[in-house]
Amino acid sequence: MAGTSGSPVEVVLAVALGVLFAAGTFLVLRRDLVRVVFGVLILSQATNVYLVTMGGIGGVAPIIGHDEGAVTDPLVQALVLTAVVIGFATTALLLVLVYRTYEEHGSIDLEDIGGAVR
């Protein structure tokens, strides 16, 4: 029966992902809209790293006829690549919306513009 402790690489990745998710959540809960956008960006990138790690690290390419062993799932990598592009477009859209909010209300603080919503 295998032990419950992971390899050092898995432990470091788990801690790094925990820090990224915590930092992203912290930023999303701020009053400044730019920090909220950065929080969403960090959360999306942490999710991408999580998906890549779940697809397998350090495996071989899944080619027919290769020796048995750990393989890395290429589908996860392709989906994460698509998610990175979509995340970039979403971040650009959010930053444009923050800029328009600043032009309209003169502030990006959620407390200042909270009563100005029509």
PDB file of C-alpha atoms in Angstrom:
ATOM      1  CA  MET A   1       0.000   0.000   0.000  1.00  0.00           C
ATOM      2  CA  ALA A   2       1.387   3.396  -0.943  1.00  0.00           C
ATOM      3  CA  GLY A   3       2.088   6.060   1.653  1.00  0.00           C
ATOM      4  CA  THR A   4      -0.080   9.131   2.019  1.00  0.00           C
ATOM      5  CA  SER A   5       2.764  11.617   1.791  1.00  0.00           C
ATOM      6  CA  GLY A   6       3.376  13.144  -1.622  1.00  0.00           C
ATOM      7  CA  SER A   7       6.620  13.881  -3.369  1.00  0.00           C
ATOM      8  CA  PRO A   8       8.330  17.196  -2.575  1.00  0.00           C
ATOM      9  CA  VAL A   9       7.240  18.602  -5.946  1.00  0.00           C
ATOM     10  CA  GLU A  10       3.589  17.839  -5.202  1.00  0.00           C
ATOM     11  CA  VAL A  11       3.850  19.438  -1.765  1.00  0.00           C
ATOM     12  CA  VAL A  12       5.426  22.612  -3.184  1.00  0.00           C
ATOM     13  CA  LEU A  13       2.745  22.822  -5.898  1.00  0.00           C
ATOM     14  CA  ALA A  14      -0.031  22.323  -3.342  1.00  0.00           C
ATOM     15  CA  VAL A  15       1.357  25.103  -1.132  1.00  0.00           C
ATOM     16  CA  ALA A  16       1.858  27.419  -4.122  1.00  0.00           C
ATOM     17  CA  LEU A  17      -1.696  26.792  -5.326  1.00  0.00           C
ATOM     18  CA  GLY A  18      -3.037  27.459  -1.837  1.00  0.00           C
ATOM     19  CA  VAL A  19      -1.172  30.771  -1.713  1.00  0.00           C
ATOM     20  CA  LEU A  20      -2.406  31.740  -5.199  1.00  0.00           C
ATOM     21  CA  PHE A  21      -6.032  30.931  -4.389  1.00  0.00           C
ATOM     22  CA  ALA A  22      -5.781  32.794  -1.068  1.00  0.00           C
ATOM     23  CA  ALA A  23      -4.205  35.862  -2.704  1.00  0.00           C
ATOM     24  CA  GLY A  24      -6.805  35.864  -5.490  1.00  0.00           C
ATOM     25  CA  THR A  25      -9.673  35.585  -3.020  1.00  0.00           C
ATOM     26  CA  PHE A  26      -8.184  38.365  -0.890  1.00  0.00           C
ATOM     27  CA  LEU A  27      -7.917  40.680  -3.897  1.00  0.00           C
ATOM     28  CA  VAL A  28     -11.432  39.915  -5.149  1.00  0.00           C
ATOM     29  CA  LEU A  29     -12.811  41.068  -1.782  1.00  0.00           C
ATOM     30  CA  ARG A  30     -11.100  44.501  -1.951  1.00  0.00           C
ATOM     31  CA  ARG A  31     -12.867  47.806  -2.629  1.00  0.00           C
ATOM     32  CA  ASP A  32     -10.586  48.914  -5.482  1.00  0.00           C
ATOM     33  CA  LEU A  33     -11.813  47.687  -8.872  1.00  0.00           C
ATOM     34  CA  VAL A  34      -8.306  47.215 -10.294  1.00  0.00           C
ATOM     35  CA  ARG A  35      -7.455  44.910  -7.387  1.00  0.00           C
ATOM     36  CA  VAL A  36     -10.656  42.976  -8.043  1.00  0.00           C
ATOM     37  CA  VAL A  37      -9.588  42.484 -11.668  1.00  0.00           C
ATOM     38  CA  PHE A  38      -6.126  41.310 -10.559  1.00  0.00           C
ATOM     39  CA  GLY A  39      -7.797  38.939  -8.103  1.00  0.00           C
ATOM     40  CA  VAL A  40      -9.882  37.411 -10.886  1.00  0.00           C
ATOM     41  CA  LEU A  41      -6.728  37.113 -13.001  1.00  0.00           C
ATOM     42  CA  ILE A  42      -4.811  35.364 -10.208  1.00  0.00           C
ATOM     43  CA  LEU A  43      -7.732  33.015  -9.511  1.00  0.00           C
ATOM     44  CA  SER A  44      -7.989  32.038 -13.176  1.00  0.00           C
ATOM     45  CA  GLN A  45      -4.257  31.397 -13.457  1.00  0.00           C
ATOM     46  CA  ALA A  46      -4.268  29.368 -10.237  1.00  0.00           C
ATOM     47  CA  THR A  47      -7.091  27.279 -11.680  1.00  0.00           C
ATOM     48  CA  ASN A  48      -5.062  26.715 -14.855  1.00  0.00           C
ATOM     49  CA  VAL A  49      -2.029  25.587 -12.859  1.00  0.00           C
ATOM     50  CA  TYR A  50      -4.263  23.279 -10.821  1.00  0.00           C
ATOM     51  CA  LEU A  51      -5.698  21.695 -13.974  1.00  0.00           C
ATOM     52  CA  VAL A  52      -2.244  21.161 -15.478  1.00  0.00           C
ATOM     53  CA  THR A  53      -1.000  19.512 -12.294  1.00  0.00           C
ATOM     54  CA  MET A  54      -4.028  17.211 -12.227  1.00  0.00           C
ATOM     55  CA  GLY A  55      -3.283  16.218 -15.833  1.00  0.00           C
ATOM     56  CA  GLY A  56       0.051  14.812 -14.721  1.00  0.00           C
ATOM     57  CA  ILE A  57       3.547  16.147 -14.182  1.00  0.00           C
ATOM     58  CA  GLY A  58       6.673  14.366 -15.295  1.00  0.00           C
ATOM     59  CA  GLY A  59       4.925  11.727 -17.371  1.00  0.00           C
ATOM     60  CA  VAL A  60       5.669  10.673 -20.914  1.00  0.00           C
ATOM     61  CA  ALA A  61       3.675  11.406 -24.046  1.00  0.00           C
ATOM     62  CA  PRO A  62       0.764   8.979 -24.516  1.00  0.00           C
ATOM     63  CA  ILE A  63       1.991   7.211 -27.635  1.00  0.00           C
ATOM     64  CA  ILE A  64       0.700   3.768 -28.659  1.00  0.00           C
ATOM     65  CA  GLY A  65       3.258   1.081 -28.013  1.00  0.00           C
ATOM     66  CA  HIS A  66       5.327   2.840 -25.355  1.00  0.00           C
ATOM     67  CA  ASP A  67       6.287   1.177 -22.094  1.00  0.00           C
ATOM     68  CA  GLU A  68       3.839   1.292 -19.218  1.00  0.00           C
ATOM     69  CA  GLY A  69       4.285   4.176 -16.825  1.00  0.00           C
ATOM     70  CA  ALA A  70       2.983   7.590 -15.948  1.00  0.00           C
ATOM     71  CA  VAL A  71       1.568   9.541 -18.882  1.00  0.00           C
ATOM     72  CA  THR A  72       0.703  13.197 -19.195  1.00  0.00           C
ATOM     73  CA  ASP A  73      -2.779  13.998 -20.496  1.00  0.00           C
ATOM     74  CA  PRO A  74      -2.444  16.319 -23.537  1.00  0.00           C
ATOM     75  CA  LEU A  75      -6.162  17.176 -23.529  1.00  0.00           C
ATOM     76  CA  VAL A  76      -5.805  19.064 -20.255  1.00  0.00           C
ATOM     77  CA  GLN A  77      -2.893  21.052 -21.659  1.00  0.00           C
ATOM     78  CA  ALA A  78      -4.903  21.998 -24.761  1.00  0.00           C
ATOM     79  CA  LEU A  79      -7.883  23.082 -22.653  1.00  0.00           C
ATOM     80  CA  VAL A  80      -5.676  25.165 -20.362  1.00  0.00           C
ATOM     81  CA  LEU A  81      -4.094  26.856 -23.379  1.00  0.00           C
ATOM     82  CA  THR A  82      -7.586  27.806 -24.534  1.00  0.00           C
ATOM     83  CA  ALA A  83      -8.454  28.998 -21.017  1.00  0.00           C
ATOM     84  CA  VAL A  84      -5.362  31.236 -20.943  1.00  0.00           C
ATOM     85  CA  VAL A  85      -6.455  32.957 -24.167  1.00  0.00           C
ATOM     86  CA  ILE A  86     -10.018  33.392 -22.901  1.00  0.00           C
ATOM     87  CA  GLY A  87      -8.675  34.683 -19.563  1.00  0.00           C
ATOM     88  CA  PHE A  88      -6.551  37.264 -21.363  1.00  0.00           C
ATOM     89  CA  ALA A  89      -9.570  38.515 -23.321  1.00  0.00           C
ATOM     90  CA  THR A  90     -11.705  38.613 -20.168  1.00  0.00           C
ATOM     91  CA  THR A  91      -9.034  40.578 -18.307  1.00  0.00           C
ATOM     92  CA  ALA A  92      -8.797  43.093 -21.149  1.00  0.00           C
ATOM     93  CA  LEU A  93     -12.582  43.517 -21.102  1.00  0.00           C
ATOM     94  CA  LEU A  94     -12.624  43.979 -17.316  1.00  0.00           C
ATOM     95  CA  LEU A  95      -9.880  46.610 -17.482  1.00  0.00           C
ATOM     96  CA  VAL A  96     -11.826  48.517 -20.145  1.00  0.00           C
ATOM     97  CA  LEU A  97     -14.911  48.390 -17.919  1.00  0.00           C
ATOM     98  CA  VAL A  98     -12.860  49.690 -14.975  1.00  0.00           C
ATOM     99  CA  TYR A  99     -11.617  52.554 -17.150  1.00  0.00           C
ATOM    100  CA  ARG A 100     -15.164  53.423 -18.251  1.00  0.00           C
ATOM    101  CA  THR A 101     -16.286  53.310 -14.611  1.00  0.00           C
ATOM    102  CA  TYR A 102     -13.511  55.739 -13.729  1.00  0.00           C
ATOM    103  CA  GLU A 103     -14.508  58.068 -16.580  1.00  0.00           C
ATOM    104  CA  GLU A 104     -18.171  57.943 -15.570  1.00  0.00           C
ATOM    105  CA  HIS A 105     -17.842  58.244 -11.779  1.00  0.00           C
ATOM    106  CA  GLY A 106     -14.370  59.701 -11.253  1.00  0.00           C
ATOM    107  CA  SER A 107     -13.410  56.873  -8.898  1.00  0.00           C
ATOM    108  CA  ILE A 108     -12.714  53.145  -8.912  1.00  0.00           C
ATOM    109  CA  ASP A 109     -13.524  52.689  -5.228  1.00  0.00           C
ATOM    110  CA  LEU A 110     -16.653  50.567  -4.816  1.00  0.00           C
ATOM    111  CA  GLU A 111     -17.740  52.543  -1.739  1.00  0.00           C
ATOM    112  CA  ASP A 112     -17.685  55.803  -3.713  1.00  0.00           C
ATOM    113  CA  ILE A 113     -19.646  54.512  -6.677  1.00  0.00           C
ATOM    114  CA  GLY A 114     -22.045  52.275  -4.708  1.00  0.00           C
ATOM    115  CA  GLY A 115     -24.710  54.963  -4.321  1.00  0.00           C
ATOM    116  CA  ALA A 116     -24.262  56.269  -7.860  1.00  0.00           C
ATOM    117  CA  VAL A 117     -25.735  53.202  -9.557  1.00  0.00           C
ATOM    118  CA  ARG A 118     -28.927  54.090 -11.379  1.00  0.00           C
TER     119      ARG A 118
END
